[in-house]
PDB file of C-alpha atoms and ligand atoms in Angstrom:
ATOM      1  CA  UNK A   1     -65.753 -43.027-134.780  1.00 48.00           C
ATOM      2  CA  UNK A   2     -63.037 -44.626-137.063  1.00 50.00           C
ATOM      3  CA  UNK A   3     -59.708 -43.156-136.180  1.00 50.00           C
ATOM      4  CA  UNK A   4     -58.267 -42.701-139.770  1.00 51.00           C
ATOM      5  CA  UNK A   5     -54.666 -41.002-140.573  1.00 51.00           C
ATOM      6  CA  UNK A   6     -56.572 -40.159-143.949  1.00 55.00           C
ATOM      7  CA  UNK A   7     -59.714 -38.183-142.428  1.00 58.00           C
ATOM      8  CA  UNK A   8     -59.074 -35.058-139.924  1.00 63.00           C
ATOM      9  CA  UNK A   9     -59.856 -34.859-136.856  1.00 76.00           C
ATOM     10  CA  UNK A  10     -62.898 -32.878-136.156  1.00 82.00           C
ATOM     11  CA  UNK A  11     -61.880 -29.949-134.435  1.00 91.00           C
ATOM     12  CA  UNK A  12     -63.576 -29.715-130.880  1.00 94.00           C
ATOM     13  CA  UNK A  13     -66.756 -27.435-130.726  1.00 95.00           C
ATOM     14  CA  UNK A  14     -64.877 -25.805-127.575  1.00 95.00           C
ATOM     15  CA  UNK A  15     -62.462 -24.760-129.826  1.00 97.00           C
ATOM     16  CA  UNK A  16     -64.660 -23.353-132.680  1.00 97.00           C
ATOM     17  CA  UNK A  17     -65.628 -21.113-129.549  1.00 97.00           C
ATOM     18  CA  UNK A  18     -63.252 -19.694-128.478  1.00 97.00           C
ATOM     19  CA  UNK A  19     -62.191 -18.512-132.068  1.00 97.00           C
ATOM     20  CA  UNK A  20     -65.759 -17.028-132.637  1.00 97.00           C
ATOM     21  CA  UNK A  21     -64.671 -14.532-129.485  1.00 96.00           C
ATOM     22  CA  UNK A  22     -62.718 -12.781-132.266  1.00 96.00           C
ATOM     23  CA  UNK A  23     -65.448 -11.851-134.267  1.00 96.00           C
ATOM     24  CA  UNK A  24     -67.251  -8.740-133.122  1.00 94.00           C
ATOM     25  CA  UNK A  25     -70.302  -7.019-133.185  1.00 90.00           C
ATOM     26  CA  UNK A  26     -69.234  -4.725-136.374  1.00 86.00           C
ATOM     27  CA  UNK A  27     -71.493  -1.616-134.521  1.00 84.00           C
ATOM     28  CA  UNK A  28     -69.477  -2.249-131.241  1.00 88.00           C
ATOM     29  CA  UNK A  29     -65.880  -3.717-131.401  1.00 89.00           C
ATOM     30  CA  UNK A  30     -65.379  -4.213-128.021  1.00 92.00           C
ATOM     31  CA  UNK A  31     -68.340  -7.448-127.732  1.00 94.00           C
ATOM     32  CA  UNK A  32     -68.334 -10.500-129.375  1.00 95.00           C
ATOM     33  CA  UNK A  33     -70.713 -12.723-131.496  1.00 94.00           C
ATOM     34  CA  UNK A  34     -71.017 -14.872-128.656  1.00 96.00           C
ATOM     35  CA  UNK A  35     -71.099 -12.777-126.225  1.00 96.00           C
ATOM     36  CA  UNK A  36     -73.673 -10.366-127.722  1.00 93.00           C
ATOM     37  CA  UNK A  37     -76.093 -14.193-127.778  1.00 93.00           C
ATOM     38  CA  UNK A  38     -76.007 -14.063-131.406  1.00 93.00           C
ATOM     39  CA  UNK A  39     -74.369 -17.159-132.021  1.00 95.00           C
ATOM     40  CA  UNK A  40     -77.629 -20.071-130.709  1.00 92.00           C
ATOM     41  CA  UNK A  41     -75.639 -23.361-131.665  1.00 93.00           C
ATOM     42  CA  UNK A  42     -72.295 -24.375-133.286  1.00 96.00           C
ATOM     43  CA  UNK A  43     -71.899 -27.842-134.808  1.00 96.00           C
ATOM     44  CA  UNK A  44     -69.428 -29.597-135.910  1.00 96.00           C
ATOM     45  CA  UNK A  45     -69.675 -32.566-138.459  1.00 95.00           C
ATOM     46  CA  UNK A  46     -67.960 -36.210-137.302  1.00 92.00           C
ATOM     47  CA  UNK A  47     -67.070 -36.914-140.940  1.00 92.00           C
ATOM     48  CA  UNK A  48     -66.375 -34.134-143.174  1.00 93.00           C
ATOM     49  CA  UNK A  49     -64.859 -31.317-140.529  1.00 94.00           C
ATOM     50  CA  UNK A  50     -67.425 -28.719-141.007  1.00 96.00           C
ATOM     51  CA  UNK A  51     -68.917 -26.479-139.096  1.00 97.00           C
ATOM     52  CA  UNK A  52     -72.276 -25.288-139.189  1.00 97.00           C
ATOM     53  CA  UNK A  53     -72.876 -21.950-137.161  1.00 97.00           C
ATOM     54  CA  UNK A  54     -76.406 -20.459-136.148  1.00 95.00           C
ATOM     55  CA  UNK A  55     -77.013 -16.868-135.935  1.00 93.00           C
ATOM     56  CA  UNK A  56     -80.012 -15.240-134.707  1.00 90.00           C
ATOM     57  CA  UNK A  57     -80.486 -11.335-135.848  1.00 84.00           C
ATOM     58  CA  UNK A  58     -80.634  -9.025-133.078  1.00 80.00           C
ATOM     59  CA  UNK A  59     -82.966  -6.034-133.940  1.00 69.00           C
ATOM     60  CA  UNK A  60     -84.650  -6.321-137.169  1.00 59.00           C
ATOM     61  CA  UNK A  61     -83.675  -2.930-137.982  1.00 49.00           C
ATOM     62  CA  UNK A  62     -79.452  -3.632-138.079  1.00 58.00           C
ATOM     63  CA  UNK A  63     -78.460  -4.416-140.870  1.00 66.00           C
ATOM     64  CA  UNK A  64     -75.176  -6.295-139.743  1.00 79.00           C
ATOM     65  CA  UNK A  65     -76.306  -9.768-140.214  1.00 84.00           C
ATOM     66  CA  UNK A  66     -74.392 -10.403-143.533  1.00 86.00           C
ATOM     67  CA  UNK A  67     -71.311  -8.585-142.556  1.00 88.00           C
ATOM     68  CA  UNK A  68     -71.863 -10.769-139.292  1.00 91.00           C
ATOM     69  CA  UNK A  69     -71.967 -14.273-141.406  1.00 93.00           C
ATOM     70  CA  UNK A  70     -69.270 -13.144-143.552  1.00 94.00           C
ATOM     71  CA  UNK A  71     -66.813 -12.192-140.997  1.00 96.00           C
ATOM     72  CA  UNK A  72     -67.738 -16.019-138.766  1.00 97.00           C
ATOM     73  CA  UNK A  73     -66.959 -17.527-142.613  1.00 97.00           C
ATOM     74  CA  UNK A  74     -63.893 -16.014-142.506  1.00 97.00           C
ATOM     75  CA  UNK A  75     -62.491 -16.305-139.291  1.00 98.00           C
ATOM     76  CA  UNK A  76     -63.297 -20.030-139.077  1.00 98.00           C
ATOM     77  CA  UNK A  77     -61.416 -20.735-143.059  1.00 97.00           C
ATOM     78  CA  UNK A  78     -58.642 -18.770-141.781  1.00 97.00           C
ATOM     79  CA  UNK A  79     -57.971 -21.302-138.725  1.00 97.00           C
ATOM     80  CA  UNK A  80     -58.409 -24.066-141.449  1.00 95.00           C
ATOM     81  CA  UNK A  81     -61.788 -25.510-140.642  1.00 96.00           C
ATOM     82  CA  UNK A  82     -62.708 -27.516-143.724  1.00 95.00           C
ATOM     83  CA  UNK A  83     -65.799 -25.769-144.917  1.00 96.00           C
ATOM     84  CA  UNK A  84     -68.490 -23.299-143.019  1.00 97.00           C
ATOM     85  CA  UNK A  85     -71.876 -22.772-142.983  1.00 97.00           C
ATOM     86  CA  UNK A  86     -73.540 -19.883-141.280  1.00 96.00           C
ATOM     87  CA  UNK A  87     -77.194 -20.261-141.223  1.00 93.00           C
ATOM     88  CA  UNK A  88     -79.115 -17.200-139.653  1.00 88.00           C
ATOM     89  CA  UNK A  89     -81.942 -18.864-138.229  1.00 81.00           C
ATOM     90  CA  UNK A  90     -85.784 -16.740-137.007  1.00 78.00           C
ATOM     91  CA  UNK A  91     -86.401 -19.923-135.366  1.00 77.00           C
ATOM     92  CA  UNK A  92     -85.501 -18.279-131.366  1.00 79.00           C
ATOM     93  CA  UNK A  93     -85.856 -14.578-130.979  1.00 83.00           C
ATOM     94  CA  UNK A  94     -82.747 -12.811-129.774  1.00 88.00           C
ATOM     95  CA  UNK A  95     -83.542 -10.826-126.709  1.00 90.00           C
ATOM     96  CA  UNK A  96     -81.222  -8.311-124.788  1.00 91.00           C
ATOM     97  CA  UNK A  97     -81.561 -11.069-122.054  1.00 93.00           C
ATOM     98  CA  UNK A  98     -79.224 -13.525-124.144  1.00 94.00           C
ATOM     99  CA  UNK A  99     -76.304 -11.123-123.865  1.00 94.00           C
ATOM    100  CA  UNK A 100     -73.667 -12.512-121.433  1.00 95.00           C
ATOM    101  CA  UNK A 101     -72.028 -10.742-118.392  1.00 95.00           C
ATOM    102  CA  UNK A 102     -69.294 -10.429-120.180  1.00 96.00           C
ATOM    103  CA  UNK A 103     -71.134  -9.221-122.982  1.00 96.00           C
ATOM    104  CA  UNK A 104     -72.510  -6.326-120.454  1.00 95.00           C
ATOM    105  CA  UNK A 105     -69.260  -5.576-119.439  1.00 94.00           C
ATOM    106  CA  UNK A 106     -67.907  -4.724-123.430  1.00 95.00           C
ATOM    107  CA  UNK A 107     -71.186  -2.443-123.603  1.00 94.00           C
ATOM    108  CA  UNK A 108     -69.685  -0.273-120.832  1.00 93.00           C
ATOM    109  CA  UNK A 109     -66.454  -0.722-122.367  1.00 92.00           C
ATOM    110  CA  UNK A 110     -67.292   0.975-125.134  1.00 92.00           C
ATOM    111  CA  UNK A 111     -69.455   4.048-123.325  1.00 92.00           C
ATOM    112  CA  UNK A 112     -72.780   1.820-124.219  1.00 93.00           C
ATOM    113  CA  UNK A 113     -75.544   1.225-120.797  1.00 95.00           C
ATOM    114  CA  UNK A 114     -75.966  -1.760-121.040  1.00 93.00           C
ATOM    115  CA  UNK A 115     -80.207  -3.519-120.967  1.00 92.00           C
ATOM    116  CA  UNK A 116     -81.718  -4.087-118.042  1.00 90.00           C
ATOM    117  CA  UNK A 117     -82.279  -7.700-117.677  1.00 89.00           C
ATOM    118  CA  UNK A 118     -85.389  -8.504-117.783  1.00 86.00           C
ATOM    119  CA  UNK A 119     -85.850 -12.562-116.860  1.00 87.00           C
ATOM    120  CA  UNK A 120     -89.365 -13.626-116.480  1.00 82.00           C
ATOM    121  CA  UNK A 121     -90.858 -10.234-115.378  1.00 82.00           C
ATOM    122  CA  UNK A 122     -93.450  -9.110-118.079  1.00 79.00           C
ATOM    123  CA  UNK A 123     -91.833  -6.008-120.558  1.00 77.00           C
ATOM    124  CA  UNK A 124     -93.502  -2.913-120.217  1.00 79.00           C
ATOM    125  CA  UNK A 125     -92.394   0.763-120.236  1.00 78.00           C
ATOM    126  CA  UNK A 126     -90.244   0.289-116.922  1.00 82.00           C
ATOM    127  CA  UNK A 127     -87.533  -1.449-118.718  1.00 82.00           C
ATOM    128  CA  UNK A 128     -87.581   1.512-121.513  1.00 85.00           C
ATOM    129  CA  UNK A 129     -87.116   3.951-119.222  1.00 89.00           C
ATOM    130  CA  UNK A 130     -84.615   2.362-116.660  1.00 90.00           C
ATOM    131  CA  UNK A 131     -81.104   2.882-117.781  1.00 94.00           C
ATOM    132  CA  UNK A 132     -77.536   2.705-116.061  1.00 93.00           C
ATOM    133  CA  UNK A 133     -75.209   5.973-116.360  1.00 95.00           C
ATOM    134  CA  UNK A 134     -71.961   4.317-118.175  1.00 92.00           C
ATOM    135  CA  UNK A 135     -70.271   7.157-116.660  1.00 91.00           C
ATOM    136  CA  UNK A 136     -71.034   7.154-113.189  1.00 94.00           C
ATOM    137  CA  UNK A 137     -73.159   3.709-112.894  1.00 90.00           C
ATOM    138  CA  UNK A 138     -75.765   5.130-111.559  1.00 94.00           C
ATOM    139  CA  UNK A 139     -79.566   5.276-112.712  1.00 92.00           C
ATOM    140  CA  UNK A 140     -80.652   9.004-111.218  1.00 96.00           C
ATOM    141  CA  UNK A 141     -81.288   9.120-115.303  1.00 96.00           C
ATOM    142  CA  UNK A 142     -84.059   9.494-117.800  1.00 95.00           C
ATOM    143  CA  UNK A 143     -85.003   8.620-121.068  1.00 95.00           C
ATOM    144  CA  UNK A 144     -85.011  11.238-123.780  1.00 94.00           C
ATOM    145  CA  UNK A 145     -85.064   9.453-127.018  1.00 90.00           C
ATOM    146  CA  UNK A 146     -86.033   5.755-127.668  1.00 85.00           C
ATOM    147  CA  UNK A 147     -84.122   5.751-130.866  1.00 79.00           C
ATOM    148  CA  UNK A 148     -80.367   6.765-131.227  1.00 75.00           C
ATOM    149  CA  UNK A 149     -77.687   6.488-133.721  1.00 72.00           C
ATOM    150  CA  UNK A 150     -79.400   3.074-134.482  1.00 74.00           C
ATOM    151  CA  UNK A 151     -82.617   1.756-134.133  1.00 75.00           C
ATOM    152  CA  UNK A 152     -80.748  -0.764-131.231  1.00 81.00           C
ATOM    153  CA  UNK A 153     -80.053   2.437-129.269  1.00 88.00           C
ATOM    154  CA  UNK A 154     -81.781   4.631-127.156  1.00 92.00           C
ATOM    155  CA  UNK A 155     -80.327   8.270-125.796  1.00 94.00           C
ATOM    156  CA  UNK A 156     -80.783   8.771-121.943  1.00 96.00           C
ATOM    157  CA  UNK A 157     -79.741  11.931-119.644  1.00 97.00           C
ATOM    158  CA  UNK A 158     -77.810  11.673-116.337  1.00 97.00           C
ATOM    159  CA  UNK A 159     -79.007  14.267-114.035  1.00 97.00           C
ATOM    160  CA  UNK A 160     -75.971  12.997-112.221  1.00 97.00           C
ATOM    161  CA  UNK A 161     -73.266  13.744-114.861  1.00 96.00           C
ATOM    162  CA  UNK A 162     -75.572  16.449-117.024  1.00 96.00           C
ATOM    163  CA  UNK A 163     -74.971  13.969-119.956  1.00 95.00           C
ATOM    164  CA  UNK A 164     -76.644  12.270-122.313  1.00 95.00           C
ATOM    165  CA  UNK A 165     -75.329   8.859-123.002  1.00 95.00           C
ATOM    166  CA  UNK A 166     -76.577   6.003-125.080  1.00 93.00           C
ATOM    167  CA  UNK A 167     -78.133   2.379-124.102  1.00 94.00           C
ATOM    168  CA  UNK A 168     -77.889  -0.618-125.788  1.00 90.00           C
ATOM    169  CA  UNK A 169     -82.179  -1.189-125.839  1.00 88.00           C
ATOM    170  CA  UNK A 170     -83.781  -4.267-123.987  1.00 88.00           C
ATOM    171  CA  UNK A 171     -86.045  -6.537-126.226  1.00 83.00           C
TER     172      UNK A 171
HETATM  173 ZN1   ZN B   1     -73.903   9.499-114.636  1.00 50.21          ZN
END
């Protein structure tokens, strides 16, 4: 690459990054874009500075995605990248799987069980049902409703804490 004093440096993909932490998940401020797995791939162009970000949807049913590519448009003029393109891509389904430990860690933050991880093991009904208390942490619980406030939620009882608490579904 020609080093130019004309032409700006391309700012480092690291450090597109770490300024996508700031954007949040507009259901739950406490997790990020990245660490919710939303954001699948972050580019950077050599020649004109600009940064192309991929988003996968979560659920079908939240309707965040726009306020989502909006907010990483945003965020990423206002540290002076060049020019942004957010491009939600279908291509790799997000699963609950893709959320970081981090990302499990805002869930209880915010009150939210986080999803049983669910690796190579084949879905069925098991992972539904299983839940962690985000009060108490533990899993003496049981599922009352698969859909909560959002169709991403489901509402769970701790015999332990006579509560009910929401989850954060697996996919
Ligand atoms: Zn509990």
């Amino acid at each position: 690459m020609q080093n130019d004093a004309n032409s700006p440096q391309p700012i480092a993909k690291s450090q597109i990054l770490e300024w996508l932490q700031a954007v949040k998940d507009p259901e739950i401020p406490t997790i990020s874009l990245i660490d919710l797995g939303v954001v699948r791939g972050v580019e950077v162009d050599a020649v004109t500075g600009k940064v192309s970000v991929h988003l996968t949807p979560t659920f079908a049913g939240c309707p965040a995605m726009d306020y989502m590519k909006r907010d990483v448009e945003r965020t990423l003029l206002a540290h002076g990248v060049p020019a942004v393109e957010v491009e939600i891509s279908m291509r790799e389904a997000w699963t609950s799987d893709m959320l970081t430990e981090a990302g499990r860690q805002a869930l209880r933050q915010h009150k939210l069980s986080p999803p049983p991880v669910i690796g190579n093991q084949v879905f069925d009904l098991d992972f539904l049902e299983y839940a962690e208390c985000p009060n108490c942490h533990g899993n003496n619980t049981e599922l009352r409703t698969p859909f909560g406030a959002t169709l991403c939620r489901a509402v769970h009882y701790c015999h332990d804490c006579r509560q009910l608490f929401e989850q954060f579904k697996p996919v």
